[in-house]
PDB file of C-alpha atoms and ligand atoms in Angstrom:
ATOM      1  CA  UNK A  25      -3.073 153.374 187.911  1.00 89.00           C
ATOM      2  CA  UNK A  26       0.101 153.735 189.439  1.00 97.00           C
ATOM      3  CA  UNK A  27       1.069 151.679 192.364  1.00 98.00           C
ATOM      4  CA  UNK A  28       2.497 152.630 195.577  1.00 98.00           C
ATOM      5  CA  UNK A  29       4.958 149.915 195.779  1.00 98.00           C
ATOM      6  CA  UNK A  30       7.310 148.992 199.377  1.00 98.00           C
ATOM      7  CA  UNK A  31      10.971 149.013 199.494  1.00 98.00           C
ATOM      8  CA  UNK A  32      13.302 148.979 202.760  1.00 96.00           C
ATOM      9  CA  UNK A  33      11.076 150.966 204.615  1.00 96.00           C
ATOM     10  CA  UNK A  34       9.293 153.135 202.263  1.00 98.00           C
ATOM     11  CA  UNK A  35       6.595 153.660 200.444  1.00 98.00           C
ATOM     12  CA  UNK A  36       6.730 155.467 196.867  1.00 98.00           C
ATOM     13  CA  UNK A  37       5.536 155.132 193.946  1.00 98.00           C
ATOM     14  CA  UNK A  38       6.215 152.297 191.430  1.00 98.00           C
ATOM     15  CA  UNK A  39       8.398 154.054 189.401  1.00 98.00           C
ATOM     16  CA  UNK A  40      10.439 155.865 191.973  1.00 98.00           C
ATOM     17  CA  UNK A  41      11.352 152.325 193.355  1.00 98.00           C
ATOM     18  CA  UNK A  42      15.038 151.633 193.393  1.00 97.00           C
ATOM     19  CA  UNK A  43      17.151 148.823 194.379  1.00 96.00           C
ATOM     20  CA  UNK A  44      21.011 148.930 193.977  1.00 97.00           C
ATOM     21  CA  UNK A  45      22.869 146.643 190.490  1.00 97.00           C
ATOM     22  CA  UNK A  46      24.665 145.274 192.987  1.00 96.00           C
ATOM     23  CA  UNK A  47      22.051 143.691 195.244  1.00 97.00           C
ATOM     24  CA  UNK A  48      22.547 139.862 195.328  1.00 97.00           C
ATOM     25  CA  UNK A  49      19.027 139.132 194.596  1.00 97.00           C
ATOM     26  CA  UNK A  50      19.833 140.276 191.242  1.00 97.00           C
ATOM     27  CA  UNK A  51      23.198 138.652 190.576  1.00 97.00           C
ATOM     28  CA  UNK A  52      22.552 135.823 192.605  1.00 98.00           C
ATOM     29  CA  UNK A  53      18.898 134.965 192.544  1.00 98.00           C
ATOM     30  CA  UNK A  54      20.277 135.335 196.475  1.00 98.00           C
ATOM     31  CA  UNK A  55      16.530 136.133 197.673  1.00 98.00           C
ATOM     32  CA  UNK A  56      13.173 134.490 199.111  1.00 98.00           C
ATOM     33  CA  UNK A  57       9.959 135.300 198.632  1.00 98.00           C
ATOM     34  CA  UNK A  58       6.200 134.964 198.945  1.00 98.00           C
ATOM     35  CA  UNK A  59       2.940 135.948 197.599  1.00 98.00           C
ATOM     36  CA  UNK A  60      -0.439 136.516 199.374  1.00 98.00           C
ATOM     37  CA  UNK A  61      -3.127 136.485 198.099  1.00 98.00           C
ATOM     38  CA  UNK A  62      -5.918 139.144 199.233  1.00 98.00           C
ATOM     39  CA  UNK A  63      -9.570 138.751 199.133  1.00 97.00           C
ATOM     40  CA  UNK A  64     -11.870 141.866 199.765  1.00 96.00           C
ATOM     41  CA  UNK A  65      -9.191 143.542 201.423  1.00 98.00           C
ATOM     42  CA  UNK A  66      -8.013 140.789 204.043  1.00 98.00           C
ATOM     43  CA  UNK A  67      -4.645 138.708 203.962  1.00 98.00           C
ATOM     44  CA  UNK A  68      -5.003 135.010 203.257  1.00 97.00           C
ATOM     45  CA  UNK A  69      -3.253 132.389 205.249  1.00 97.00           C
ATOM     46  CA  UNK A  70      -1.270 134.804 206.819  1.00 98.00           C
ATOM     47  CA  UNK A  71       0.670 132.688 209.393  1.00 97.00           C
ATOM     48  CA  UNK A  72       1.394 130.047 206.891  1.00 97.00           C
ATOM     49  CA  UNK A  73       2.938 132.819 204.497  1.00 98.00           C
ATOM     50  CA  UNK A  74       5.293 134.027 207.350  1.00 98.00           C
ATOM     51  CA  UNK A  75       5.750 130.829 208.896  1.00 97.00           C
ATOM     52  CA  UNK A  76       7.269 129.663 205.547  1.00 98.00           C
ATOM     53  CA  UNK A  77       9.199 132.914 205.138  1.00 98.00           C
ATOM     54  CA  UNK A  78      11.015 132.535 208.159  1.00 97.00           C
ATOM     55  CA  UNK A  79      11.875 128.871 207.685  1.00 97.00           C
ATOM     56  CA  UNK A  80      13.167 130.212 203.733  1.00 98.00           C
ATOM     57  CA  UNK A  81      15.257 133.281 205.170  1.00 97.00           C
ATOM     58  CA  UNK A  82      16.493 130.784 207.994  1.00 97.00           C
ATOM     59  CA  UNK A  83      17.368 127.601 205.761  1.00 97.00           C
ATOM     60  CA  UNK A  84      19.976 130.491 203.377  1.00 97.00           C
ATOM     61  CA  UNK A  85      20.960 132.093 206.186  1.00 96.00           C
ATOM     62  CA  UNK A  86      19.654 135.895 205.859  1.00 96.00           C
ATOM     63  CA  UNK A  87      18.742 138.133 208.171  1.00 94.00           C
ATOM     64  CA  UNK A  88      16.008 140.359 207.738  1.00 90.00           C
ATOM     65  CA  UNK A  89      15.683 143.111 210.490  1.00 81.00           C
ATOM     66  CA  UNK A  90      11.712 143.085 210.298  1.00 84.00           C
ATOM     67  CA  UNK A  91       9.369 140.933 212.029  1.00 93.00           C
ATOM     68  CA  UNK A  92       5.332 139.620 211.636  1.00 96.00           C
ATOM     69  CA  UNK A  93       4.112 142.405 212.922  1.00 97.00           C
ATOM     70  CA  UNK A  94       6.023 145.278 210.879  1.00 97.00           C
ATOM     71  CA  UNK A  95       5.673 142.836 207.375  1.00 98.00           C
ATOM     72  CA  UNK A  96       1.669 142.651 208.417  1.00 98.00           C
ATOM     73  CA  UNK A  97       1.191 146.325 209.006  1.00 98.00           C
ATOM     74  CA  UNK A  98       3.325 147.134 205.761  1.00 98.00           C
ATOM     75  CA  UNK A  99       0.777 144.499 203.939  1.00 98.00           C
ATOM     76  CA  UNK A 100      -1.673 146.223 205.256  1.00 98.00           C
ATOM     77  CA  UNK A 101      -0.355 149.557 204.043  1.00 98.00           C
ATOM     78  CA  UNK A 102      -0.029 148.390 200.641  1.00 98.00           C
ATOM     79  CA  UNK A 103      -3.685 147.211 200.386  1.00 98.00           C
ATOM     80  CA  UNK A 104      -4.808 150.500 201.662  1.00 98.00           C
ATOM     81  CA  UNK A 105      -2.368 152.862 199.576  1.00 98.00           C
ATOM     82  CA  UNK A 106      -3.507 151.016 196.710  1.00 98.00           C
ATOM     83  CA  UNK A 107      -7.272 150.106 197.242  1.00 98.00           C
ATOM     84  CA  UNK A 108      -7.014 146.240 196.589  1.00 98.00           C
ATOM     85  CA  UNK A 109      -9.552 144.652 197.304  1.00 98.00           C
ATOM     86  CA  UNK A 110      -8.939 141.677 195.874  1.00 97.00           C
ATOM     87  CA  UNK A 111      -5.451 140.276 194.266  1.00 98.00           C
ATOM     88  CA  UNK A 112      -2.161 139.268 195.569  1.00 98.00           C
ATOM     89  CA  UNK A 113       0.626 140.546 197.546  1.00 98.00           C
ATOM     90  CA  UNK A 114       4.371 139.773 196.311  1.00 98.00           C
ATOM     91  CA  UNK A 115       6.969 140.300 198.928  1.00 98.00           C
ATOM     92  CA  UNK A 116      10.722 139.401 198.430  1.00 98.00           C
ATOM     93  CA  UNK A 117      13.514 139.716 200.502  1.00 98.00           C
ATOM     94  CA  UNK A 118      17.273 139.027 199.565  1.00 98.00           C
ATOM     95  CA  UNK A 119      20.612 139.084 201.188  1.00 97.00           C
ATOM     96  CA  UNK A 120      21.306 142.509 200.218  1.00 96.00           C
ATOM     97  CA  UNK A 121      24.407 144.274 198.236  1.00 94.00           C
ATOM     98  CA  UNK A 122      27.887 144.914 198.362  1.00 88.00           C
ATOM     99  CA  UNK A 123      30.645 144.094 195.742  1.00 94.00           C
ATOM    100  CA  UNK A 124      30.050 140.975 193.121  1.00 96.00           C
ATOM    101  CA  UNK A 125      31.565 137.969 195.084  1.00 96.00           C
ATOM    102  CA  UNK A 126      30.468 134.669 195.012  1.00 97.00           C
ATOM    103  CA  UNK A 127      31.610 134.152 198.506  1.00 96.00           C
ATOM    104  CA  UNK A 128      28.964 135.374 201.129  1.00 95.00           C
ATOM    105  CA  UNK A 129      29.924 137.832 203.400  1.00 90.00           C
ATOM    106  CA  UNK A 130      28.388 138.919 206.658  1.00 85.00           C
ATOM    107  CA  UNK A 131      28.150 142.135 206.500  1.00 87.00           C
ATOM    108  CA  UNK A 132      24.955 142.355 204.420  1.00 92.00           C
ATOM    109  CA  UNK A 133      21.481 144.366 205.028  1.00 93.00           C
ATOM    110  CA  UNK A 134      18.818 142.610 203.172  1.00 96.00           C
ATOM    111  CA  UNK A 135      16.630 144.333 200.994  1.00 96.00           C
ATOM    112  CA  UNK A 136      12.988 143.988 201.161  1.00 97.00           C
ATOM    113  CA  UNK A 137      10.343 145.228 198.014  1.00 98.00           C
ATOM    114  CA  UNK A 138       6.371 144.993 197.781  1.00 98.00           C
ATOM    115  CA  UNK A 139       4.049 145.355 195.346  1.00 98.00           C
ATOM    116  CA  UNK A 140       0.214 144.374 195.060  1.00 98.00           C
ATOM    117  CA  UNK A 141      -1.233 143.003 191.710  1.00 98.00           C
ATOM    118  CA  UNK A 142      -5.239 143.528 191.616  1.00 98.00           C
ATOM    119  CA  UNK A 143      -6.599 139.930 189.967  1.00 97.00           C
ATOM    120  CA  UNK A 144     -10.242 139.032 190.391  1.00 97.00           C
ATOM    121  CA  UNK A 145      -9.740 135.603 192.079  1.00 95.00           C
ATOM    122  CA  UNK A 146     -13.006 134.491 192.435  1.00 93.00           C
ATOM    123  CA  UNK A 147     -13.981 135.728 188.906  1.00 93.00           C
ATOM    124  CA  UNK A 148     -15.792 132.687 187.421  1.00 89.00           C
ATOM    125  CA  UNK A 149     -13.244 132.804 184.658  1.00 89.00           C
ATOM    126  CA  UNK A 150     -10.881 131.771 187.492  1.00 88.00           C
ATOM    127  CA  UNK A 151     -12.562 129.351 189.197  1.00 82.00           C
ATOM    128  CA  UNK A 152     -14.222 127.644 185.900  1.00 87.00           C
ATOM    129  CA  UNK A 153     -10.715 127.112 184.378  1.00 92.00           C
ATOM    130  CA  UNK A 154      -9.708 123.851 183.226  1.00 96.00           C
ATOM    131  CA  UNK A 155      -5.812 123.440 182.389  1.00 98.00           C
ATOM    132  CA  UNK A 156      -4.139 121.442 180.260  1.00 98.00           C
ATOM    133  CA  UNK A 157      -0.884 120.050 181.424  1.00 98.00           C
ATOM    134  CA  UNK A 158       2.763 118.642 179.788  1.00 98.00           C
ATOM    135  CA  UNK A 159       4.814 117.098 181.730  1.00 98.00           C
ATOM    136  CA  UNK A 160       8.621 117.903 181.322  1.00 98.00           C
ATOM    137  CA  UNK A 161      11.960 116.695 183.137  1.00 98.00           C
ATOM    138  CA  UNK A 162      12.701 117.842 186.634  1.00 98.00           C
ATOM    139  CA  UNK A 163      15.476 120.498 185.861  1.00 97.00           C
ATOM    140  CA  UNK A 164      15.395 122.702 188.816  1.00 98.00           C
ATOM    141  CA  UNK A 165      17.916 122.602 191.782  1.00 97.00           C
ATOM    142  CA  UNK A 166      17.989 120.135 194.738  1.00 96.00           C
ATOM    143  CA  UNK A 167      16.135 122.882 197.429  1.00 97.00           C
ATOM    144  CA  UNK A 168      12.804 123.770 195.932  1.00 98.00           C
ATOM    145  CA  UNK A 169      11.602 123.263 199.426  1.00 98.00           C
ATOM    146  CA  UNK A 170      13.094 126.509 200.016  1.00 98.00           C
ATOM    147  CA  UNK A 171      10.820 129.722 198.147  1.00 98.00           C
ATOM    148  CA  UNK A 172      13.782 131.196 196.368  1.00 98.00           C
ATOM    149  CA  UNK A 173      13.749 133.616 193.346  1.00 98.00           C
ATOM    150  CA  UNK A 174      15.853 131.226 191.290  1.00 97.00           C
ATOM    151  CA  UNK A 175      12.545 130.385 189.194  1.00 98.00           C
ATOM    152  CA  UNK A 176      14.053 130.656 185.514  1.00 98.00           C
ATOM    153  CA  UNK A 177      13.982 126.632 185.111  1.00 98.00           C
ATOM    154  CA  UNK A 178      10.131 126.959 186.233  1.00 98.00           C
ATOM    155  CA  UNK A 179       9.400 130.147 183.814  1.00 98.00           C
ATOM    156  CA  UNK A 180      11.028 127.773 180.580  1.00 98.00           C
ATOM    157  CA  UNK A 181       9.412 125.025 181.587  1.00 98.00           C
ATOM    158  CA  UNK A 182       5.784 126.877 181.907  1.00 98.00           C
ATOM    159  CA  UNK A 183       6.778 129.106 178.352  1.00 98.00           C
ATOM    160  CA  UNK A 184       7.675 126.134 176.849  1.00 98.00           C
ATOM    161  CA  UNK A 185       4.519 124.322 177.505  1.00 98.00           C
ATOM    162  CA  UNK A 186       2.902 127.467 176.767  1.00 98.00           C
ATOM    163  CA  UNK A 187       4.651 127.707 172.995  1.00 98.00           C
ATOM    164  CA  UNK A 188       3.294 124.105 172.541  1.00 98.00           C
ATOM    165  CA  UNK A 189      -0.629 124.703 173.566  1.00 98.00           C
ATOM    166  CA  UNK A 190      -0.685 123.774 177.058  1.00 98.00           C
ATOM    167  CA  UNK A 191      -1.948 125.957 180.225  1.00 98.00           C
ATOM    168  CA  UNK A 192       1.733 124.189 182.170  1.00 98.00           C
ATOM    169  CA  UNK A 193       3.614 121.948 183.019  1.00 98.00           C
ATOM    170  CA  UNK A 194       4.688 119.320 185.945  1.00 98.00           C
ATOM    171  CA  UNK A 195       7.636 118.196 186.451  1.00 98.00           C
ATOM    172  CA  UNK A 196       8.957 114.602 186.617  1.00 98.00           C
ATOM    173  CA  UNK A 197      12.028 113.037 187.990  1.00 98.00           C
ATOM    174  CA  UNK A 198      12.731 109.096 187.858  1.00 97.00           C
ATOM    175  CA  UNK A 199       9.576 109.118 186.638  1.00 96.00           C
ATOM    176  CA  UNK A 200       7.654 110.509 189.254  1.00 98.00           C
ATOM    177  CA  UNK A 201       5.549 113.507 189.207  1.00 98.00           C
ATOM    178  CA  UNK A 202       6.860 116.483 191.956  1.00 98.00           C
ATOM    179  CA  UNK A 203       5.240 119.579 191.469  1.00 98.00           C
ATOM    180  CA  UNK A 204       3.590 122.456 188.732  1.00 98.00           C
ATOM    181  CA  UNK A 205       6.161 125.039 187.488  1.00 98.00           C
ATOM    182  CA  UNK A 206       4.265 127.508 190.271  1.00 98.00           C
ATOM    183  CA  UNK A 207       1.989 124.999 191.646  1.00 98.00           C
ATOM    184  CA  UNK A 208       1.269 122.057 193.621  1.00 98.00           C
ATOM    185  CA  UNK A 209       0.116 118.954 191.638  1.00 98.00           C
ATOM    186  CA  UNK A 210      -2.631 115.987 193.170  1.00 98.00           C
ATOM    187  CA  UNK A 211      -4.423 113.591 191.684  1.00 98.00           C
ATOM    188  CA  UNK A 212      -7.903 111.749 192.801  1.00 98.00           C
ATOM    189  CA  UNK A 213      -7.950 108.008 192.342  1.00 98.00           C
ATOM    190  CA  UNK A 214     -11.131 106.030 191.422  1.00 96.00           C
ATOM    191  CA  UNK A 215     -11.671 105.304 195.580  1.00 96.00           C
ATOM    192  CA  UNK A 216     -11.799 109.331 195.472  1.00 96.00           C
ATOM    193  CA  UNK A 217      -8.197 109.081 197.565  1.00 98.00           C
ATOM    194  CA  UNK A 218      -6.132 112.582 196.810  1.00 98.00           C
ATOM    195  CA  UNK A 219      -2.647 111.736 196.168  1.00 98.00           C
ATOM    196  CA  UNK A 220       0.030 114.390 196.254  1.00 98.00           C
ATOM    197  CA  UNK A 221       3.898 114.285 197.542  1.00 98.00           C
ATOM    198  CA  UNK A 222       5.124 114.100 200.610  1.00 98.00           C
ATOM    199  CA  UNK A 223       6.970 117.798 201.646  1.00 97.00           C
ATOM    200  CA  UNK A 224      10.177 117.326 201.488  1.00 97.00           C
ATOM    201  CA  UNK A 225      13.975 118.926 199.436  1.00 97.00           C
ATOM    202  CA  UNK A 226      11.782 117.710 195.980  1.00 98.00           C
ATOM    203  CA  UNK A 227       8.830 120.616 195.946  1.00 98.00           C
ATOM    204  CA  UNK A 228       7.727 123.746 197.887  1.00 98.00           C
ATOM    205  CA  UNK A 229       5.836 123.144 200.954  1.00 98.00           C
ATOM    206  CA  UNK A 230       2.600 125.501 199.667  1.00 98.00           C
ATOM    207  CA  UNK A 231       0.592 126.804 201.628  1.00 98.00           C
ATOM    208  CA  UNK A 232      -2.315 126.404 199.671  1.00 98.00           C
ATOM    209  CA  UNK A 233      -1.647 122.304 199.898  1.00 98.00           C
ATOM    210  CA  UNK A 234      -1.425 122.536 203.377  1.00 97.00           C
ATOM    211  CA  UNK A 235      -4.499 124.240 203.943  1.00 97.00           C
ATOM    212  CA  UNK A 236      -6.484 122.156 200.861  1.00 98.00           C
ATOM    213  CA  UNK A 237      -5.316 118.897 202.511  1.00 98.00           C
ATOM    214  CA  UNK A 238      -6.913 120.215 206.029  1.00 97.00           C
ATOM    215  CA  UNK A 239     -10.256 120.786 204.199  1.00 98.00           C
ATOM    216  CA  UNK A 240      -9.708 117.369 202.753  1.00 98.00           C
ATOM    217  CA  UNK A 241      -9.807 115.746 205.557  1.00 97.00           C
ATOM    218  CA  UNK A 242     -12.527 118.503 206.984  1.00 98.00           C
ATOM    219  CA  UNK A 243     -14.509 116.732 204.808  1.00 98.00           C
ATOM    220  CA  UNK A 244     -13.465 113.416 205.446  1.00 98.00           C
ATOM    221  CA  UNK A 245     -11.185 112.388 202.614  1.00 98.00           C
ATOM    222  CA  UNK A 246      -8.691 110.194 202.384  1.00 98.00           C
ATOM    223  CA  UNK A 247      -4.862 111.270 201.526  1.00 98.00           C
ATOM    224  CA  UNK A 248      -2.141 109.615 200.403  1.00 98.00           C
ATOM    225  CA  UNK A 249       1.479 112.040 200.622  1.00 98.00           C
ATOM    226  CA  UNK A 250       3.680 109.611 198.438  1.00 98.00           C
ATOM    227  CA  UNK A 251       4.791 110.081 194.713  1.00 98.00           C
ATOM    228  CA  UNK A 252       2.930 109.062 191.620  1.00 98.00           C
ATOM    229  CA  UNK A 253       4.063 108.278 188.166  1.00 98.00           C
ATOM    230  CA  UNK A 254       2.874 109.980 184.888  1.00 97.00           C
ATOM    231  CA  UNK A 255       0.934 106.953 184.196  1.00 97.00           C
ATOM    232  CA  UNK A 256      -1.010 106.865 187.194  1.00 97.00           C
ATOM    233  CA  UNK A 257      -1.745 110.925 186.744  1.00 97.00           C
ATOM    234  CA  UNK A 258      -3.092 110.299 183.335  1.00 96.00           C
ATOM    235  CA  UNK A 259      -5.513 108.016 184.427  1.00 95.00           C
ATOM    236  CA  UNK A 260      -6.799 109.307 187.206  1.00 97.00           C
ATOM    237  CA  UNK A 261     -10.295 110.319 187.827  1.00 97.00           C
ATOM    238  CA  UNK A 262      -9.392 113.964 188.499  1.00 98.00           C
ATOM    239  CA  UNK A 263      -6.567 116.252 188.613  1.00 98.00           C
ATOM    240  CA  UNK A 264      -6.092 119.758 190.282  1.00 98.00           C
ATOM    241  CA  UNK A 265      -3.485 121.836 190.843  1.00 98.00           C
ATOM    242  CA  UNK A 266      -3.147 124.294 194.572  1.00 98.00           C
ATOM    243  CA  UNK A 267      -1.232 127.687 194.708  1.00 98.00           C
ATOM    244  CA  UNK A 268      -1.896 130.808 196.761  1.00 97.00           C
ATOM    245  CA  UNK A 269      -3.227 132.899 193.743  1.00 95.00           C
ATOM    246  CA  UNK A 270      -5.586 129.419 192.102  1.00 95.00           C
ATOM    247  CA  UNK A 271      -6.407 128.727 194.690  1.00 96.00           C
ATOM    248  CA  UNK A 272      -7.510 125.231 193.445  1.00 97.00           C
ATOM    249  CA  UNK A 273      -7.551 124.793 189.535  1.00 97.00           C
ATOM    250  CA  UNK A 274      -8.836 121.784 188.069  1.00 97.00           C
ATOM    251  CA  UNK A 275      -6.718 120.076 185.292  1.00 98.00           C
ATOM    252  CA  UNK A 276      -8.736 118.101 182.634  1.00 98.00           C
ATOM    253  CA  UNK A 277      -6.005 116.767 180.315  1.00 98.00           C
ATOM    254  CA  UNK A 278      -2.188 115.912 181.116  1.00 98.00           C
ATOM    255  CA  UNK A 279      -0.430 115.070 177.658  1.00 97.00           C
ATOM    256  CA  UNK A 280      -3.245 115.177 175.674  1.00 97.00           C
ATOM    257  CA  UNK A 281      -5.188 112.477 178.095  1.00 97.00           C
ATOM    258  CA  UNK A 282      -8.603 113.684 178.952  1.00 98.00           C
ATOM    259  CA  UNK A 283      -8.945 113.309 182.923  1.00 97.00           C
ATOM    260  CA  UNK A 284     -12.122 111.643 184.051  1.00 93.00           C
ATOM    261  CA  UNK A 285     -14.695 113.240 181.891  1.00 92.00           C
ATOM    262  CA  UNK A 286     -12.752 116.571 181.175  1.00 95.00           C
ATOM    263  CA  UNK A 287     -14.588 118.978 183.185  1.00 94.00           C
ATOM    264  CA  UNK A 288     -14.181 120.419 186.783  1.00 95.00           C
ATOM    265  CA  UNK A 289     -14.281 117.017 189.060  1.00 95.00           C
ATOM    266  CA  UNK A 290     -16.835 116.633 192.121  1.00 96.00           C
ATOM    267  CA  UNK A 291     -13.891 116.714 194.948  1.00 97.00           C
ATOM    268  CA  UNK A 292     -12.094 119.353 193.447  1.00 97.00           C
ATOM    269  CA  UNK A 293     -15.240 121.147 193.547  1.00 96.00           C
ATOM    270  CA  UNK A 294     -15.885 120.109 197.033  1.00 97.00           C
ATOM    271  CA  UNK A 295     -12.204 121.058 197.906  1.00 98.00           C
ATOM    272  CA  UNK A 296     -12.728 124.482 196.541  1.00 96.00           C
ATOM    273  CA  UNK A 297     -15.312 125.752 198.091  1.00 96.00           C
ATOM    274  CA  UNK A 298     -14.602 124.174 201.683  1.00 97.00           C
ATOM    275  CA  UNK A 299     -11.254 126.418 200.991  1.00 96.00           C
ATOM    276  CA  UNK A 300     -12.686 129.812 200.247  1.00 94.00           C
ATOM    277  CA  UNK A 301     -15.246 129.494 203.085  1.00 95.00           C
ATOM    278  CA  UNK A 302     -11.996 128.192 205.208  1.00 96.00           C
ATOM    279  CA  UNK A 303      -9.667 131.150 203.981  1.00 94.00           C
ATOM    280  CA  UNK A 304     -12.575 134.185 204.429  1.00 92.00           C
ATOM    281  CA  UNK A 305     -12.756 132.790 207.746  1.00 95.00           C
ATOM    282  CA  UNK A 306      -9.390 132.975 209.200  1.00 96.00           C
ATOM    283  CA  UNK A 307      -8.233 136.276 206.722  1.00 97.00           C
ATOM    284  CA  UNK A 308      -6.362 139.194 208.872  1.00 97.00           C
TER     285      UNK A 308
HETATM  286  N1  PMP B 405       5.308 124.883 194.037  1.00 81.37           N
HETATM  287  C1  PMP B 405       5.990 125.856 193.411  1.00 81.37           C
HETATM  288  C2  PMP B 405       7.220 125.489 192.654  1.00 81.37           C
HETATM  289  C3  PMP B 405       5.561 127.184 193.477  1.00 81.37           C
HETATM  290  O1  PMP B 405       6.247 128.153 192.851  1.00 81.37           O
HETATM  291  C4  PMP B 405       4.360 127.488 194.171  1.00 81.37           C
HETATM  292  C5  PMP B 405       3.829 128.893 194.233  1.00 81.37           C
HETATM  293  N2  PMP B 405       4.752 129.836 194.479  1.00 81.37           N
HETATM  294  C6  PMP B 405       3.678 126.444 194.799  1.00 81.37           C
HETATM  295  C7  PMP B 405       4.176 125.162 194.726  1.00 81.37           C
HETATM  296  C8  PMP B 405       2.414 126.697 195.584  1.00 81.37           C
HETATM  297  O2  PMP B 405       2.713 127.281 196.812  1.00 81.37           O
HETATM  298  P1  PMP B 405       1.651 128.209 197.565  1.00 81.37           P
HETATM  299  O3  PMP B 405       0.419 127.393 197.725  1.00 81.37           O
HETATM  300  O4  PMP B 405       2.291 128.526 198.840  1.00 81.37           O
HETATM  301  O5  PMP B 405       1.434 129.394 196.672  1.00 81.37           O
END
């Protein structure tokens, strides 16, 4: 099927879409982005997404000339051109174009593009996975709190670990674990505490960890935001991963060491489902 895709404005086909060589996205990884995920036809964690967005575009200094409301209708559009029911939505907006030059100008329009992907994200498939994970060294910049397009460090990292048998990979710095290549990373200690750290410069703020830590303590976990070393990941009684397409996914080995007793674990089932009934609930 082809897609009706967005771009400044417009919507056209997929392969009508066109955005200029010069754009700085392009040269410069000079863009932000997010993607939404859509279950039977509705937005999820919406105001998160756009909250985010805003703080991303604001933190590099762009100016989009959209707001909510226009970048919710056009989601909307794109979910009815394209009859998704369920899948994600990947938006992306950069500074815009104008002759190669490292030094930013003002003058810029950004650009803004769409597109939907239809993925079956409650498929059991999905929900029953069980990921194995390498750890690799941190080699990413110093700003991954902000959601920028500069993701080849994350995409060799998560080939890499790919090549070598592994679902992905987290990274570590002075031998702490931050984050997944596209992912959030937590653990669950023996006292069933989630551990997971702290937003700050060091990982993305997801919005899928924000909203799994509210059902965690919905359900009247405890949580720890603080860093934790490989070590204390591979022997810990569960392991999950959060992102806005997974959802939550369960990890059952990290370098080869089986995690509790390498299946699904009881909170992260807990977790889940207290998320989906959360997220169908407060869809737009
Ligand atoms: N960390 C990184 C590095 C990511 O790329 C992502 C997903 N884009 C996440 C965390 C998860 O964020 P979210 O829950 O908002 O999808």
């Amino acid at each position: 099927m082809v897609r009706t895709v967005y771009v400044n404005g417009e919507f056209v086909p997929e392969f009508e879409a066109r955005i200029s060589i010069f754009d700085r996205g392009f040269l410069f990884a000079d863009s932000v982005y997010e993607v939404i995920a859509v279950l039977e036809g509705k937005l999820i964690d919406w105001d998160h997404h756009i909250k985010r967005l805003k703080r991303s575009l604001k933190s590099l200094d762009i100016f989009a000339p959209v707001n909510a409301k226009e970048l919710l209708e056009a989601h909307r559009d794109i979910i009815k051109l394209n009859k998704l029911s369920d899948g994600l939505i990947y938006m992306q907006i950069s500074r815009g174009s104008s002759e190669r030059n490292f030094i930013i100008e003002d003058n810029y329009k950004a650009s803004i593009v769409m597109f939907s992907q239809q993925v079956d994200l409650l498929g059991p498939h999905r929900l029953s996975r069980c990921l194995k994970i390498l750890t690799l060294p941190e080699e990413r910049w110093m700003h991954r709190d902000i959601k920028t397009t500069q993701l080849l460090a994350a995409s060799l990292a998560k080939t890499k670990a790919h090549d070598l048998g592994y679902d992905d990979a987290w990274f570590v710095e002075n031998g702490f674990i931050t984050e997944g290549t596209s992912s959030n990373a937590f653990i669950v200690l023996k006292n069933n505490k989630i551990v997971t750290r702290k937003i700050g410069k060091v990982i993305l703020p997801g919005v899928t960890r924000s909203s799994i830590l509210e059902a965690a303590i919905f359900l009247g976990l405890e949580v720890e935001e603080r860093p934790f070393s490989i070590k204390e990941a591979e022997t810990a009684k569960e392991a999950f991963i959060t992102s806005a397409t997974n959802f939550i996914a369960s990890v059952i080995e990290i370098n080869e060491q089986i995690i509790g007793s390498g299946k699904v674990g009881r909170i992260t089932k807990l977790l889940r489902e207290q998320y989906i009934i959360d997220m169908k609930r407060t869809s737009v």
